[in-house]
Amino acid sequence: MIASIKQMTQSIRFEGGDLDKSLPYALQTDAIATLAGGIAHQFNNALVAIVGSIDLLQLDLSGNPEVDKYAKNMLSAVKRMTRITDQLLAYARRGNYQPVLVSLNDIVEMIHPEIAREMSVDIHLEKDLAKDLPQILADPAQLQMVVSALVENAKEAMEGPGYIRIATREDFLGAMPHIPGQSVGRCACIQVSDTGKGMSEEVKGRIFEPFFTTKLIGRGLSMAAVYGIVKNHDGSIIVDSTPGMGTTVRIYLPAAKAEIQQ
Ligand SMILES: Nc1ncnc2c1ncn2[C@@H]1O[C@H](COP(=O)(O)OP(=O)(O)O)[C@@H](O)[C@H]1O
Ligand SMILES: [Mg+2]
């Protein structure tokens, strides 16, 4: 029941059929990421120009309720587009990456109030943060994006009352042959578990594909972004899921060098 980054690279597929089998998978996924990142970058530049122009319109025509109404609609569309481009850039590993020494516990604490505020009353949110967690070298904003995405999916997987648990712990990973490029040695681990509907093997094998979704209003970009961010931090992801029972996603991030020498 383990889906790893390797499975992701093995299962990437275009709508029209399998990828070109004459090319190695890594090369193909790299090409997709480069394309996605390139487009997202151009879109971002255009979105900045659009927001600037909307601001100017509102300034020049201030007090006109019609202008305000249309500007509000445009700004909310821009907000949605910005989220998509941020996720695409994260998947392509071209996001704004500013690593600092940080603890995964701090990341959880930073966004926990917002997560708790948006949780419905019949979902019990648990937080179990380990003491003495090794620090990691990471971009806090990107890791917040990871935790929010996992919690969002956990929430959306609920089909009634249930539990979502966010936990951190220290771990020592040995090399696992089925997870290439995995973080080996001392790691900080964060896991998000839910008692939601779980996933079939087929779904689990595809969750990191950009635009793969099983939801009516889903966009299928958050797990792709999680994948890009974790890879950018030399980390590993393990997904454990049982249909009808729930899902646990574990992310392992290597302890910062200063921590290892201690
Ligand atoms: N915790 C979870 N429980 C069940 N299914 C999940 C979970 N996390 C991800 N998935 C599956 O992975 C798919 C892709 O997730 P994601 O990239 O976040 O896109 P979206 O949430 O927009 O569909 C989801 O549509 C869902 O089928
Ligand atoms: Mg999602």
XYZ file of N, CA and C and ligand atoms in Angstrom:
814
model
N 0.822 -1.206 0.000
C 0.000 0.000 0.000
C 0.853 1.251 0.000
N 1.967 1.154 -0.615
C 2.848 2.308 -0.559
C 2.959 2.923 -1.949
N 2.631 4.209 -2.041
C 2.834 4.918 -3.308
C 4.035 5.815 -3.085
N 4.977 5.735 -3.926
C 6.162 6.550 -3.735
C 6.359 7.432 -4.950
N 7.378 8.270 -4.851
C 7.695 9.138 -5.978
C 7.989 8.299 -7.216
N 8.570 7.105 -7.004
C 8.871 6.257 -8.148
C 7.582 5.894 -8.885
N 6.531 5.510 -8.102
C 5.272 5.150 -8.744
C 4.734 6.314 -9.543
N 4.945 7.520 -8.995
C 4.453 8.696 -9.695
C 5.119 8.821 -11.053
N 6.439 8.651 -11.075
C 7.131 8.827 -12.351
C 6.762 7.694 -13.302
N 6.337 6.550 -12.729
C 5.996 5.437 -13.606
C 4.583 5.546 -14.150
N 3.757 6.375 -13.503
C 2.358 6.328 -13.890
C 1.883 7.582 -14.602
N 2.805 8.519 -14.817
C 2.370 9.758 -15.468
C 1.854 9.491 -16.886
N 0.741 10.058 -17.198
C 0.079 9.750 -18.459
C -0.598 11.004 -19.005
N -0.573 11.192 -20.296
C -1.349 12.277 -20.893
C -2.745 11.759 -21.206
N -3.696 12.692 -21.398
C -5.061 12.276 -21.732
C -5.084 11.379 -22.954
N -4.264 11.698 -23.923
C -4.299 10.956 -25.181
C -3.643 9.589 -25.118
N -3.047 9.206 -24.020
C -2.406 7.895 -23.915
C -1.109 8.002 -23.157
N -0.358 6.894 -23.148
C 0.890 6.873 -22.398
C 1.912 7.828 -22.999
N 2.866 8.204 -22.194
C 3.950 9.041 -22.705
C 4.802 8.254 -23.692
N 5.609 8.982 -24.431
C 6.486 8.360 -25.411
C 7.404 7.339 -24.716
N 7.233 6.058 -25.068
C 7.975 5.011 -24.359
C 9.456 4.983 -24.740
N 9.820 5.725 -25.806
C 11.222 5.694 -26.212
C 12.078 6.598 -25.329
N 11.435 7.429 -24.501
C 12.193 8.332 -23.623
C 12.155 7.814 -22.193
N 13.267 7.980 -21.435
C 13.207 7.577 -20.028
C 12.168 8.408 -19.284
N 11.507 7.791 -18.285
C 10.460 8.485 -17.535
C 10.948 9.791 -16.931
N 12.140 9.731 -16.297
C 12.637 10.930 -15.608
C 12.704 12.101 -16.580
N 13.161 11.796 -17.816
C 13.299 12.842 -18.826
C 11.936 13.411 -19.189
N 10.945 12.510 -19.289
C 9.610 12.956 -19.676
C 8.975 13.808 -18.588
N 9.094 13.350 -17.310
C 8.488 14.148 -16.241
C 9.219 15.467 -16.100
N 10.529 15.468 -16.314
C 11.286 16.719 -16.287
C 10.769 17.660 -17.373
N 10.488 17.091 -18.553
C 10.014 17.923 -19.665
C 8.655 18.529 -19.325
N 7.769 17.732 -18.696
C 6.451 18.243 -18.312
C 6.617 19.365 -17.292
N 7.501 19.125 -16.318
C 7.712 20.134 -15.269
C 8.278 21.415 -15.869
N 9.210 21.277 -16.814
C 9.799 22.462 -17.447
C 8.728 23.250 -18.194
N 7.888 22.528 -18.911
C 6.805 23.164 -19.671
C 5.846 23.876 -18.711
N 5.424 23.137 -17.657
C 4.476 23.707 -16.693
C 5.086 24.940 -16.033
N 6.344 24.825 -15.641
C 7.014 25.934 -14.963
C 7.152 27.142 -15.875
N 7.469 26.893 -17.142
C 7.644 27.984 -18.112
C 6.345 28.733 -18.320
N 5.264 27.965 -18.492
C 3.957 28.598 -18.711
C 3.554 29.383 -17.467
N 3.727 28.736 -16.293
C 3.312 29.383 -15.047
C 4.075 30.688 -14.839
N 5.361 30.679 -15.175
C 6.173 31.877 -15.004
C 5.639 33.029 -15.863
N 5.328 32.711 -17.129
C 4.789 33.745 -18.037
C 3.431 34.243 -17.536
N 2.596 33.300 -17.087
C 1.282 33.688 -16.563
C 1.430 34.614 -15.363
N 2.381 34.275 -14.486
C 2.590 35.098 -13.296
C 2.909 36.535 -13.673
N 3.784 36.702 -14.666
C 4.130 38.059 -15.106
C 2.894 38.795 -15.609
N 2.062 38.056 -16.388
C 0.846 38.683 -16.919
C -0.099 39.040 -15.774
N -0.195 38.149 -14.778
C -1.115 38.409 -13.656
C -0.691 39.638 -12.861
N 0.610 39.817 -12.711
C 1.104 41.008 -11.991
C 0.666 42.276 -12.739
N 0.793 42.227 -14.075
C 0.394 43.392 -14.878
C -1.114 43.633 -14.752
N -1.902 42.549 -14.746
C -3.373 42.688 -14.648
C -3.756 43.312 -13.306
N -3.145 42.796 -12.212
C -3.471 43.329 -10.875
C -3.117 44.814 -10.807
N -1.949 45.169 -11.363
C -1.522 46.573 -11.354
C -2.531 47.451 -12.070
N -3.026 46.957 -13.217
C -3.982 47.754 -13.992
C -5.317 47.872 -13.278
N -5.742 46.781 -12.613
C -7.016 46.839 -11.872
C -6.899 47.875 -10.749
N -5.755 47.861 -10.052
C -5.537 48.837 -8.969
C -5.652 50.259 -9.502
N -5.018 50.499 -10.661
C -5.046 51.850 -11.253
C -6.465 52.252 -11.639
N -7.206 51.271 -12.243
C -8.605 51.543 -12.624
C -9.412 51.975 -11.417
N -9.216 51.225 -10.301
C -9.979 51.540 -9.088
C -9.610 52.914 -8.536
N -8.332 53.261 -8.687
C -7.883 54.577 -8.213
C -8.472 55.686 -9.068
N -8.330 55.509 -10.422
C -8.780 56.553 -11.347
C -10.287 56.740 -11.317
N -11.023 55.608 -11.166
C -12.488 55.688 -11.209
C -13.091 55.377 -9.840
N -12.410 55.834 -8.808
C -12.872 55.509 -7.457
C -14.262 56.104 -7.209
N -15.060 55.408 -6.450
C -16.401 55.888 -6.153
C -17.433 55.384 -7.145
N -17.016 54.724 -8.222
C -17.963 54.174 -9.187
C -18.269 52.722 -8.784
N -19.496 52.465 -8.304
C -19.798 51.124 -7.784
C -19.692 50.036 -8.853
N -20.011 50.379 -10.108
C -19.918 49.382 -11.189
C -18.469 48.936 -11.358
N -17.564 49.926 -11.370
C -16.137 49.613 -11.534
C -15.671 48.728 -10.377
N -16.099 49.082 -9.160
C -15.700 48.292 -7.991
C -16.171 46.851 -8.113
N -17.425 46.698 -8.601
C -17.992 45.346 -8.711
C -17.164 44.511 -9.705
N -16.905 45.108 -10.878
C -16.157 44.347 -11.888
C -14.706 44.103 -11.438
N -14.143 45.104 -10.769
C -12.754 44.953 -10.301
C -12.663 43.810 -9.294
N -13.677 43.705 -8.437
C -13.696 42.641 -7.424
C -13.725 41.266 -8.103
N -14.587 41.148 -9.134
C -14.661 39.875 -9.870
C -13.319 39.539 -10.514
N -12.713 40.573 -11.113
C -11.421 40.341 -11.797
C -10.361 39.926 -10.782
N -10.353 40.589 -9.619
C -9.338 40.270 -8.611
C -9.528 38.858 -8.061
N -10.791 38.423 -7.944
C -10.971 37.069 -7.420
C -10.550 36.035 -8.478
N -10.758 36.348 -9.762
C -10.262 35.436 -10.814
C -8.738 35.397 -10.799
N -8.130 36.569 -10.603
C -6.664 36.634 -10.566
C -6.132 35.811 -9.385
N -6.846 35.871 -8.257
C -6.429 35.121 -7.070
C -6.426 33.610 -7.364
N -7.481 33.158 -8.035
C -7.559 31.723 -8.380
C -6.418 31.348 -9.311
N -6.156 32.209 -10.307
C -5.080 31.931 -11.270
C -3.717 31.941 -10.579
N -3.546 32.867 -9.627
C -2.263 32.943 -8.927
C -2.009 31.651 -8.157
N -3.079 31.098 -7.549
C -2.919 29.847 -6.808
C -2.488 28.726 -7.759
N -3.117 28.688 -8.940
C -2.764 27.639 -9.904
C -1.313 27.813 -10.363
N -0.910 29.043 -10.675
C 0.472 29.228 -11.134
C 1.459 28.917 -10.007
N 1.107 29.255 -8.762
C 1.992 28.917 -7.634
C 2.163 27.398 -7.532
N 1.054 26.671 -7.708
C 1.131 25.211 -7.609
C 1.941 24.626 -8.765
N 1.722 25.193 -9.962
C 2.491 24.701 -11.113
C 3.977 24.982 -10.937
N 4.290 26.178 -10.418
C 5.705 26.519 -10.192
C 6.307 25.599 -9.131
N 5.509 25.268 -8.112
C 6.000 24.362 -7.070
C 6.266 22.987 -7.670
N 5.331 22.515 -8.512
C 5.515 21.201 -9.153
C 6.782 21.204 -10.018
N 6.979 22.319 -10.714
C 8.137 22.428 -11.608
C 9.422 22.746 -10.841
N 9.296 22.875 -9.536
C 10.427 23.212 -8.662
C 11.055 24.542 -9.045
N 10.192 25.472 -9.452
C 10.692 26.802 -9.795
C 10.105 27.865 -8.884
N 9.481 27.403 -7.792
C 8.899 28.365 -6.853
C 9.999 29.156 -6.169
N 9.590 30.177 -5.453
C 10.541 31.006 -4.716
C 11.083 30.193 -3.542
N 12.301 29.717 -3.622
C 12.840 28.768 -2.651
C 13.890 29.453 -1.789
N 13.490 29.803 -0.546
C 14.410 30.498 0.353
C 14.577 29.694 1.637
N 15.530 28.751 1.621
C 15.650 27.856 2.768
C 16.241 28.522 4.005
N 15.653 28.201 5.164
C 16.190 28.640 6.454
C 16.139 27.426 7.391
N 16.873 27.516 8.508
C 16.812 26.442 9.500
C 15.481 26.555 10.231
N 14.705 25.492 10.197
C 13.364 25.576 10.774
C 12.946 24.202 11.299
N 11.992 24.220 12.213
C 11.458 22.949 12.700
C 10.084 22.723 12.072
N 9.798 21.477 11.729
C 8.465 21.170 11.177
C 7.375 21.533 12.177
N 7.709 21.454 13.468
C 6.730 21.835 14.498
C 6.318 23.302 14.336
N 7.313 24.166 14.056
C 6.988 25.595 13.877
C 6.059 25.788 12.678
N 6.330 25.025 11.620
C 5.483 25.143 10.416
C 4.041 24.792 10.781
N 3.875 23.700 11.523
C 2.523 23.279 11.907
C 1.881 24.342 12.796
N 2.645 24.819 13.771
C 2.080 25.833 14.686
C 1.652 27.084 13.936
N 2.425 27.449 12.894
C 2.109 28.669 12.137
C 0.739 28.582 11.471
N 0.413 27.391 10.935
C -0.847 27.338 10.179
C -1.970 26.633 10.931
N -1.662 26.096 12.111
C -2.697 25.356 12.848
C -3.941 26.191 13.151
N -3.790 27.460 13.604
C -5.001 28.231 13.900
C -5.931 28.348 12.691
N -5.348 28.589 11.526
C -6.168 28.729 10.311
C -6.849 27.399 9.962
N -6.075 26.307 10.090
C -6.639 24.978 9.794
C -7.794 24.686 10.750
N -7.576 24.963 12.044
C -8.602 24.667 13.054
C -9.857 25.502 12.807
N -9.644 26.758 12.395
C -10.770 27.659 12.151
C -11.658 27.145 11.021
N -11.021 26.528 10.023
C -11.786 26.111 8.849
C -12.288 24.670 8.935
N -12.063 24.016 10.083
C -12.462 22.614 10.217
C -13.940 22.541 10.591
N -14.668 21.620 9.963
C -16.086 21.534 10.343
C -16.203 20.855 11.704
N -17.327 21.108 12.390
C -17.447 20.693 13.796
C -17.383 19.177 13.978
N -17.801 18.413 12.975
C -17.809 16.954 13.163
C -16.453 16.304 12.837
N -15.463 17.126 12.508
C -14.115 16.566 12.278
C -13.227 16.936 13.453
N -12.665 15.933 14.069
C -11.826 16.146 15.246
C -10.372 16.294 14.781
N -9.804 17.468 15.027
C -8.423 17.725 14.585
C -7.450 17.483 15.733
N -6.494 16.584 15.512
C -5.500 16.294 16.563
C -4.132 16.767 16.106
N -3.345 17.188 17.089
C -1.985 17.651 16.785
C -1.053 16.951 17.770
N -0.048 16.292 17.250
C 0.855 15.543 18.123
C 2.292 15.837 17.667
N 2.890 16.849 18.269
C 4.210 17.293 17.800
C 5.320 16.760 18.701
N 6.326 16.162 18.068
C 7.409 15.534 18.832
C 8.342 16.574 19.430
N 8.808 16.283 20.644
C 9.852 17.136 21.218
C 11.165 16.692 20.564
N 12.174 17.554 20.603
C 13.501 17.209 20.067
C 13.459 16.795 18.596
N 12.606 17.438 17.831
C 12.577 17.154 16.391
C 13.787 17.813 15.736
N 14.545 17.084 14.861
C 15.680 17.759 14.237
C 15.224 18.903 13.336
N 16.015 19.948 13.304
C 15.687 21.057 12.400
C 16.005 20.659 10.966
N 15.347 21.325 10.054
C 15.598 21.056 8.638
C 15.914 22.373 7.935
N 16.531 22.252 6.768
C 16.798 23.438 5.971
C 15.674 23.517 4.942
N 14.763 24.470 5.126
C 13.574 24.437 4.270
C 12.967 25.818 4.110
N 12.140 25.921 3.084
C 11.413 27.168 2.844
C 10.065 27.085 3.598
N 9.891 27.874 4.660
C 8.676 27.746 5.476
C 7.386 27.943 4.678
N 7.375 28.908 3.758
C 6.137 29.177 3.003
C 5.764 27.951 2.161
N 6.773 27.329 1.564
C 6.473 26.161 0.721
C 6.009 24.977 1.561
N 6.626 24.817 2.741
C 6.192 23.697 3.587
C 4.793 23.933 4.144
N 4.448 25.197 4.360
C 3.076 25.486 4.793
C 2.091 25.076 3.700
N 2.506 25.312 2.452
C 1.664 24.936 1.312
C 1.452 23.416 1.316
N 2.520 22.671 1.657
C 2.451 21.202 1.698
C 1.446 20.757 2.772
N 1.609 21.289 3.988
C 0.741 20.849 5.092
C -0.715 21.233 4.793
N -0.933 22.458 4.288
C -2.317 22.853 3.967
C -2.916 21.928 2.924
N -2.124 21.569 1.918
C -2.652 20.708 0.848
C -3.045 19.346 1.418
N -2.208 18.793 2.296
C -2.512 17.475 2.857
C -3.765 17.535 3.733
N -3.881 18.604 4.532
C -5.047 18.722 5.413
C -6.313 18.952 4.579
N -6.196 19.757 3.547
C -7.338 20.025 2.658
C -7.851 18.713 2.052
N -6.931 17.900 1.559
C -7.332 16.611 0.972
C -7.942 15.697 2.021
N -7.360 15.716 3.224
C -7.892 14.880 4.308
C -9.335 15.295 4.599
N -9.566 16.616 4.667
C -10.910 17.131 4.926
C -11.888 16.691 3.831
N -11.416 16.831 2.578
C -12.295 16.512 1.450
C -12.561 15.012 1.333
N -11.721 14.199 1.988
C -11.920 12.744 1.923
C -12.945 12.267 2.950
N -13.311 13.143 3.889
C -14.247 12.769 4.951
C -15.661 12.620 4.396
N -16.320 11.580 4.791
C -17.709 11.404 4.346
C -18.660 11.453 5.533
N -18.271 12.112 6.589
C -19.046 12.205 7.818
C -18.093 12.577 8.930
N -18.483 12.336 10.162
C -17.592 12.663 11.271
C -16.323 11.812 11.224
N -15.244 12.353 11.721
C -14.005 11.570 11.709
C -12.853 12.345 12.315
N -11.663 11.805 12.104
C -10.464 12.377 12.717
C -9.452 12.778 11.652
N -8.777 13.893 11.906
C -7.581 14.248 11.117
C -6.476 14.487 12.133
N -5.342 13.864 11.902
C -4.258 13.975 12.876
C -2.993 14.467 12.163
N -2.405 15.508 12.741
C -1.127 16.004 12.205
C -0.073 15.658 13.246
N 0.938 14.911 12.836
C 1.954 14.508 13.810
C 3.349 14.689 13.230
N 4.296 14.972 14.109
C 5.695 15.039 13.661
C 6.509 14.075 14.522
N 7.596 13.593 13.968
C 8.504 12.758 14.755
C 9.861 12.697 14.072
N 10.837 12.301 14.865
C 12.173 12.081 14.305
C 12.208 10.661 13.759
N 12.950 10.473 12.665
C 13.048 9.121 12.123
C 14.439 8.905 11.539
N 14.815 7.670 11.455
C 16.092 7.337 10.808
C 15.762 6.413 9.653
N 15.984 6.891 8.468
C 15.604 6.094 7.312
C 16.803 5.366 6.727
N 16.617 4.068 6.518
C 17.619 3.311 5.765
C 17.231 3.385 4.308
N 18.114 2.980 3.406
C 17.789 3.039 1.985
C 16.679 2.039 1.692
N 15.618 2.519 1.036
C 14.540 1.625 0.613
C 14.621 1.524 -0.899
N 14.896 0.326 -1.411
C 15.148 0.208 -2.845
C 13.986 0.679 -3.707
N 12.725 0.609 -3.179
C 11.589 0.999 -4.022
C 11.363 2.513 -4.031
N 12.166 3.264 -3.252
C 12.020 4.724 -3.284
C 13.348 5.344 -3.689
N 13.543 5.563 -4.998
C 14.819 6.128 -5.435
C 14.943 7.581 -4.972
N 16.131 7.987 -4.675
C 16.377 9.381 -4.308
C 15.790 9.745 -2.970
N 15.479 8.750 -2.148
C 14.836 9.054 -0.871
C 15.828 9.672 0.108
N 15.302 10.378 1.102
C 16.166 10.937 2.132
C 16.609 9.799 3.048
N 17.896 9.622 3.174
C 18.435 8.531 3.991
C 19.101 9.150 5.215
N 19.013 8.471 6.365
C 19.643 8.966 7.580
C 18.637 9.654 8.477
N 19.125 10.610 9.273
C 18.253 11.273 10.243
C 17.279 12.226 9.535
N 16.033 12.081 9.828
C 15.007 12.889 9.154
C 14.025 13.458 10.166
N 13.352 14.524 9.750
C 12.165 14.974 10.467
C 10.993 14.512 9.614
N 9.996 13.927 10.274
C 8.855 13.389 9.525
C 7.577 14.091 9.950
N 6.769 14.427 8.967
C 5.428 14.953 9.288
C 4.413 14.036 8.641
N 3.402 13.678 9.394
C 2.369 12.844 8.789
C 0.995 13.419 9.040
N 0.173 13.319 8.002
C -1.221 13.752 8.105
C -2.089 12.525 7.847
N -2.881 12.150 8.849
C -3.733 10.956 8.720
C -5.188 11.381 8.766
N -6.009 10.647 8.033
C -7.447 10.908 8.110
C -8.209 9.599 8.141
N -9.444 9.697 8.622
C -10.312 8.522 8.637
C -11.344 8.653 7.511
N -10.901 9.199 6.410
C -11.782 9.434 5.259
C -11.957 8.199 4.393
N -12.351 8.433 3.151
C -12.749 7.299 2.304
C -11.588 6.505 1.717
N -10.370 7.010 1.861
C -9.223 6.257 1.342
C -9.166 6.270 -0.177
N -8.209 5.498 -0.706
C -8.019 5.502 -2.168
C -7.811 4.086 -2.690
N -8.209 3.864 -3.926
C -7.898 2.587 -4.584
C -6.420 2.614 -4.975
N -5.901 1.458 -5.307
C -4.500 1.375 -5.748
C -4.276 2.244 -6.977
N -5.276 2.250 -7.876
C -5.133 3.007 -9.130
C -5.023 4.508 -8.850
N -5.900 4.991 -7.976
C -5.875 6.423 -7.632
C -4.561 6.754 -6.945
N -4.164 5.892 -6.009
C -2.935 6.152 -5.246
C -1.713 6.258 -6.169
N -1.734 5.469 -7.213
C -0.613 5.496 -8.153
C -0.564 6.755 -9.004
N -1.644 7.563 -8.972
C -1.681 8.727 -9.869
C -1.773 10.070 -9.156
N -1.784 10.056 -7.812
C -2.104 11.313 -7.121
C -1.110 12.449 -7.345
N 0.119 12.126 -7.727
C 1.103 13.203 -7.931
C 1.080 13.755 -9.359
N 0.257 13.163 -10.208
C 0.185 13.672 -11.584
C -0.497 15.033 -11.594
N 0.097 16.023 -12.306
C -0.602 17.299 -12.405
C -1.944 17.098 -13.113
N -2.979 17.763 -12.607
C -4.341 17.734 -13.144
C -5.061 16.403 -12.960
N -4.500 15.494 -12.136
C -5.259 14.283 -11.829
C -6.178 14.582 -10.641
N -7.461 14.376 -10.833
C -8.413 14.585 -9.729
C -9.551 13.591 -9.837
N -10.132 13.224 -8.694
C -11.324 12.382 -8.707
C -12.522 13.205 -8.227
N -12.302 14.526 -8.070
C -13.364 15.376 -7.518
C -14.026 16.210 -8.598
N -15.296 16.518 -8.384
C -16.019 17.313 -9.372
C -15.414 18.699 -9.532
N -15.089 19.310 -8.396
C -14.544 20.667 -8.483
C -13.034 20.691 -8.210
N -12.426 19.505 -8.240
C -10.984 19.433 -7.971
C -10.174 19.980 -9.140
N -8.950 20.376 -8.843
C -8.073 20.855 -9.915
C -6.904 19.908 -10.118
N -6.669 19.056 -9.138
C -5.610 18.054 -9.287
C -4.212 18.628 -9.288
N -4.027 19.746 -8.602
C -2.680 20.342 -8.635
C -1.966 20.319 -7.283
N -2.736 20.085 -6.187
C -2.043 20.267 -4.908
C -1.056 19.148 -4.614
N -1.377 17.891 -4.961
C -0.406 16.824 -4.698
C 0.792 16.924 -5.660
N 0.547 17.440 -6.867
C 1.674 17.668 -7.787
C 2.613 18.720 -7.188
N 2.019 19.751 -6.595
C 2.834 20.795 -5.953
C 3.573 20.217 -4.752
N 2.892 19.379 -3.955
C 3.534 18.737 -2.798
C 4.743 17.936 -3.268
N 4.538 17.183 -4.341
C 5.621 16.364 -4.903
C 6.833 17.225 -5.276
N 6.578 18.327 -5.972
C 7.680 19.201 -6.405
C 8.408 19.808 -5.208
N 7.638 20.244 -4.224
C 8.243 20.901 -3.055
C 9.083 19.899 -2.268
N 8.529 18.715 -2.046
C 9.267 17.708 -1.257
C 10.544 17.295 -1.999
N 10.425 17.128 -3.291
C 11.602 16.757 -4.090
C 12.665 17.863 -4.016
N 12.189 19.105 -4.046
C 13.103 20.247 -3.975
C 13.850 20.293 -2.647
N 13.266 19.683 -1.614
C 13.894 19.649 -0.294
C 14.598 18.313 -0.046
N 14.838 17.549 -1.112
C 15.488 16.232 -1.009
C 14.734 15.286 -0.079
N 13.431 15.413 -0.045
C 12.645 14.573 0.851
C 11.967 13.425 0.132
N 11.249 12.633 0.912
C 10.503 11.486 0.368
C 9.060 11.543 0.866
N 8.166 10.946 0.057
C 6.755 10.892 0.443
C 6.307 9.438 0.424
N 5.586 9.045 1.434
C 4.984 7.710 1.428
C 3.493 7.870 1.703
N 2.703 7.257 0.837
C 1.253 7.339 0.993
C 0.727 5.947 1.329
N -0.021 5.885 2.396
C -0.571 4.623 2.855
C -2.081 4.822 2.896
N -2.832 4.005 2.177
C -4.266 4.264 2.134
C -5.060 2.974 2.004
N -6.193 2.908 2.677
C -7.073 1.745 2.562
C -8.478 2.255 2.255
N -9.058 1.795 1.130
C -10.404 2.269 0.805
C -11.368 2.024 1.974
N -12.143 3.034 2.287
C -13.125 2.916 3.366
C -12.551 3.118 4.758
N -11.255 3.184 4.867
C -10.626 3.288 6.199
C -9.919 4.627 6.418
N -9.202 5.076 5.415
C -8.480 6.345 5.570
C -7.111 6.340 4.924
N -6.437 7.445 5.118
C -5.160 7.673 4.427
C -4.159 8.297 5.384
N -2.911 7.906 5.228
C -1.826 8.591 5.929
C -0.766 8.975 4.901
N -0.424 10.252 4.895
C 0.667 10.702 4.025
C 1.831 11.087 4.935
N 2.996 10.470 4.687
C 4.180 10.791 5.492
C 5.219 11.467 4.615
N 5.768 12.548 5.137
C 6.813 13.259 4.403
C 8.073 13.265 5.256
N 9.152 12.805 4.673
C 10.433 12.735 5.382
C 11.368 13.796 4.804
N 11.903 14.636 5.671
C 12.834 15.671 5.203
C 14.155 15.509 5.955
N 15.265 15.505 5.234
C 16.548 15.249 5.893
C 16.892 16.306 6.942
N 17.425 15.847 8.083
C 17.867 16.775 9.133
C 18.957 17.673 8.555
N 18.959 18.932 8.989
C 19.989 19.865 8.491
C 21.360 19.384 8.954
N 22.390 19.688 8.167
C 23.753 19.185 8.455
C 24.192 19.517 9.879
N 23.919 20.749 10.320
C 24.330 21.164 11.663
C 23.728 20.235 12.709
N 22.502 19.745 12.422
C 21.811 18.850 13.350
C 22.495 17.487 13.381
N 22.926 17.041 12.213
C 23.525 15.709 12.119
C 24.837 15.663 12.890
N 25.605 16.786 12.841
C 26.908 16.805 13.502
C 26.796 16.839 15.035
N 25.627 17.216 15.552
C 25.472 17.358 17.004
C 25.652 16.027 17.732
N -6.284 12.067 1.922
C -6.817 11.618 0.788
N -7.829 10.710 0.815
C -8.373 10.249 -0.323
N -7.987 10.615 -1.564
C -6.985 11.501 -1.660
C -6.344 12.050 -0.508
N -5.364 12.893 -0.930
C -5.396 12.883 -2.280
N -6.374 12.059 -2.730
C -6.690 11.766 -4.136
O -5.720 12.386 -4.955
C -6.355 13.214 -5.946
C -5.434 14.378 -6.298
O -5.302 15.253 -5.179
P -4.963 16.786 -5.417
O -3.734 16.886 -6.246
O -4.950 17.431 -4.088
O -6.154 17.308 -6.310
P -7.675 17.652 -5.928
O -7.777 17.668 -4.419
O -7.901 19.008 -6.548
O -8.493 16.567 -6.558
C -7.676 13.592 -5.316
O -8.646 13.944 -6.301
C -8.051 12.320 -4.554
O -8.628 11.364 -5.409
Mg -6.422 18.657 -3.180
